[in-house]
Every structure is written in C-alpha cells, then in structure tokens.
Coordinates of C-alpha atoms in Angstrom, one line a residue:
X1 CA 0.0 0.0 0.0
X2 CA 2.9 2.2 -0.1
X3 CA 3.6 2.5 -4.0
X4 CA 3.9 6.3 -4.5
X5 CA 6.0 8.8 -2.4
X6 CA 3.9 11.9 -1.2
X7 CA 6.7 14.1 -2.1
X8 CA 6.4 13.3 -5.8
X9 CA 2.3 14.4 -5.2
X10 CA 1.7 17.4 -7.9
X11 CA 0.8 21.0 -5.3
X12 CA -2.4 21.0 -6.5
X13 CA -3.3 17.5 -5.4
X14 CA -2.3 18.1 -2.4
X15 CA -2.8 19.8 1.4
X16 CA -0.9 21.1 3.7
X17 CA -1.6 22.5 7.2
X18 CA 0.9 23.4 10.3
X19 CA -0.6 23.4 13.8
X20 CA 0.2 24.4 17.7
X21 CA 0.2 22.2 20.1
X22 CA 0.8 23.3 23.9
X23 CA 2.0 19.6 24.4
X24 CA 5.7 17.4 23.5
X25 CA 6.2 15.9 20.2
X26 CA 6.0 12.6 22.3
X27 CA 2.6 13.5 23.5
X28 CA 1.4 14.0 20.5
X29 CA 3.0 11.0 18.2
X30 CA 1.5 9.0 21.0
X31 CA -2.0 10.2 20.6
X32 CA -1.9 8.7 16.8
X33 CA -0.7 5.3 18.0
X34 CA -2.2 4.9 21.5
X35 CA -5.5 3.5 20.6
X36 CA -7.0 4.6 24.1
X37 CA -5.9 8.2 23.1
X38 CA -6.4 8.2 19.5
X39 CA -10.3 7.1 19.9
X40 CA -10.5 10.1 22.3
X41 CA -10.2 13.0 19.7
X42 CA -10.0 11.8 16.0
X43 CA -12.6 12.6 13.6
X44 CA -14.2 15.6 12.1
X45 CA -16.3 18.0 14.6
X46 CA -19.5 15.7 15.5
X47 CA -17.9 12.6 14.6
X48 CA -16.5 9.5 16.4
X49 CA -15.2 6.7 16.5
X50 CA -17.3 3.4 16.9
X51 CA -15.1 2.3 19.9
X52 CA -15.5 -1.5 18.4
X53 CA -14.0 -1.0 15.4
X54 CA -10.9 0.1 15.8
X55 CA -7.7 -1.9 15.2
X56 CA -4.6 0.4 15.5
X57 CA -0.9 -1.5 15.0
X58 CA 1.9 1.0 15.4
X59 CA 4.5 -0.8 13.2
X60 CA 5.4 -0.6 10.1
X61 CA 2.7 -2.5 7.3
X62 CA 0.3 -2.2 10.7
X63 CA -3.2 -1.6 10.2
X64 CA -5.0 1.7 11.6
X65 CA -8.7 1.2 10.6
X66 CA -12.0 2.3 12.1
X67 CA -15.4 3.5 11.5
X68 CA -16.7 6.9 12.2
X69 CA -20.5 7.6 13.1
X70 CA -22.0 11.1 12.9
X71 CA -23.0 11.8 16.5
X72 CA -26.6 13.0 15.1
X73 CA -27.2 11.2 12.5
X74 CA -26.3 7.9 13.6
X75 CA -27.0 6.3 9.6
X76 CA -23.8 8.3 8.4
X77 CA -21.0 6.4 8.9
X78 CA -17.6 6.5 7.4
X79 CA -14.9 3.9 7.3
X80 CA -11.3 4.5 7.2
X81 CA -8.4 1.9 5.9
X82 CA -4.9 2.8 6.6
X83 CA -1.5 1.4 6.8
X84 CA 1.4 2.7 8.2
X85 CA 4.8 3.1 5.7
X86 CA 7.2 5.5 8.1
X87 CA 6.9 5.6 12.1
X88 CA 9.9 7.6 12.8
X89 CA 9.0 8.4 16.8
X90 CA 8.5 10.9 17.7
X91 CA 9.3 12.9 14.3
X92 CA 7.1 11.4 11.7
X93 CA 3.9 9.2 11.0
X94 CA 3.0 8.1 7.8
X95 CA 0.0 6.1 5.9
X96 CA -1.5 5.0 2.7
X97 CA -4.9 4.9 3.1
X98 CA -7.5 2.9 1.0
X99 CA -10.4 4.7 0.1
X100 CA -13.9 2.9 1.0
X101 CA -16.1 1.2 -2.1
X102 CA -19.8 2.5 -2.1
X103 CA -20.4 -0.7 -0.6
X104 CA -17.7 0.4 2.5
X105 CA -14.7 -1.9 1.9
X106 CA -11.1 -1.2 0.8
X107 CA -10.4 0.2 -2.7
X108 CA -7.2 0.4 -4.8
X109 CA -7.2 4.1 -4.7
X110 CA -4.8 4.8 -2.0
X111 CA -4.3 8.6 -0.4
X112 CA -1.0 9.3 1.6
X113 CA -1.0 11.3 4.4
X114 CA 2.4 12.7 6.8
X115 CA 2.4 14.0 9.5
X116 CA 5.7 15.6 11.0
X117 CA 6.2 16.5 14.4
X118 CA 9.0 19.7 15.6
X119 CA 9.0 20.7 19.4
X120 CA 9.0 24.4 19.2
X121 CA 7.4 27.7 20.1
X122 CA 3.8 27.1 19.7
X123 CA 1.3 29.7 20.2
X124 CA -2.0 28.8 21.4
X125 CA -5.5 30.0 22.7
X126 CA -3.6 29.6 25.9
X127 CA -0.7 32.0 25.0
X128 CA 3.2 31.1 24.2
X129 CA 5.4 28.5 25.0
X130 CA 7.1 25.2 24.3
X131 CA 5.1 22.7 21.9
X132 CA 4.8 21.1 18.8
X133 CA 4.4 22.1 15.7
X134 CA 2.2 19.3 13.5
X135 CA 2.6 19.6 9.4
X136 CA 0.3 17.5 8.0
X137 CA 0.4 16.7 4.1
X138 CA -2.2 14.9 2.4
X139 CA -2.7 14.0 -1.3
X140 CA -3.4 13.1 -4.2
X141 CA -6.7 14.9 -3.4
X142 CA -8.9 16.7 -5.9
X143 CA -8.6 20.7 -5.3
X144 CA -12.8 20.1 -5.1
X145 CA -12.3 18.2 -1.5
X146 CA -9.4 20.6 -0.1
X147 CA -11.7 23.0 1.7
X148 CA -13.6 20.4 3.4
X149 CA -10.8 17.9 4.3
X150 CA -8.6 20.9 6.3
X151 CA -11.9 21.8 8.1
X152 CA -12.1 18.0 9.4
X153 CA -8.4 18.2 10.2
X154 CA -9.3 21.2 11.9
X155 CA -12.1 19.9 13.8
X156 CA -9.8 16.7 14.7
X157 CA -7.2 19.1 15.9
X158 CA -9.1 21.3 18.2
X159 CA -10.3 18.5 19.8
X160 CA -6.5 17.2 20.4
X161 CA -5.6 20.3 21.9
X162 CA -8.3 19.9 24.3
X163 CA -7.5 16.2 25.5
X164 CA -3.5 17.2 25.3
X165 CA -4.5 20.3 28.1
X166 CA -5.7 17.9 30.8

C-alpha cells in the first residue's frame, strides 16, 4: 500500500496545514498510536469513533482502521483503511490509506498522508510557550475536496488540543 511517495504528489493535489500544540512531540505521536488516546479525539467535529472498530498496529505494514459515526445522524457512517509506511518516533507518521467502495470496503485508490512532528514555540489560545508544531500533508486529493478535508483536520485538531490540556 505504499507504491507512490507523497513528495512526488503534484501541489495542486495536495494539502498542507501546520498546527500548535501546547503539548511534546512525544505526547502527540503517542495520541496517533495509542489507541485509548487516538479514539479520544479523531474525527471531524460531530464525529466519532465506533469504539469496536478500531484496530490500530503501530508498526510498520500495521493496520489503523476504524469506523466513524456522525454523533446525530447515527446512519452516516464512514470507514477508514490505513497502513502505516514511516513511524519515525517521535518525528514522523505516515500512511497509505484505502479509500472505502460505495459498498464500505477497501479500494485500490490509495491517499497518503504525513504528519511531522517539531518541538517548538507554539502559540496557542492559551498563549506562548514550548510545543509542537504538527505539518500534516495529504494528497493526491482533488482541489474540489481541499476546503472540506482541512476543516475535518481542523475539527480533529481542536479536539486534540483539548485532550492534550488535561
């Protein structure tokens, strides 16, 4: 599942976004590959996890896959396929993820995602100070999708700062 190299994506087919967090670089690699953690705070804003579906395998060629229920709307469901290529802790994740068939199971169309993690000076709704900077880069994604996938990675993020402040 790991046949294409993300930094060979064309711009345009791709997103990235940088976030703050008032929190280590270890704290946050481990809330991607702590499964107790990770079910905490993933998903877009009113989503989550269906607790009995998740398999997460922090090694390389390990699974990460789940199902994510709108909290409303409990018939909207969304499952997600991935496999990890790179675990570089606590400096890098990446995955190939399979796309779901309209009937739900894995395609062949595979989307990469990175995410890198740099302690630094984050800023915050809480002010200044040591953290992490995340970049996350995504792709081969149609420019049609880019607006909504950064809001769910913005939704997912606010509600990791949250769980990394207790």
């Amino acid at each position: 599942m790991n046949d294409f190299k993300i930094d060979d994506l064309k711009p345009e087919e791709t997103i990235t976004y940088r976030h703050e967090f008032a929190a280590t670089p270890q704290q946050v690699f481990e809330a991607f590959t702590n499964p107790t953690l990770f079910i905490k705070w993933f998903g877009p804003t009113d989503w989550k996890i269906i607790p009995n579906t998740l398999t997460l395998e922090p090694v390389i060629g390990g699974r990460k896959q789940f199902v994510m229920r709108h909290k409303d709307q409990a018939k909207f469901q969304a499952p997600m396929y991935m496999r990890f290529v790179t675990l570089a802790e606590p400096h890098t994740i990446e995955y190939r993820e399979a796309l779901p068939t309209p009937s739900g199971q894995p395609s062949d169309t595979l989307i990469g995602l990175r995410l890198e993690f740099e302690a630094g000076t984050a800023v915050t709704e809480d002010g200044v100070g040591e953290g992490t900077i995340v970049k996350l880069t995504q792709g081969p994604l149609p420019a049609g999708v880019h607006e909504q996938t950064l809001a769910s990675w913005q939704g997912s993020f606010g509600k990791l700062a949250k769980l990394l402040a207790r």
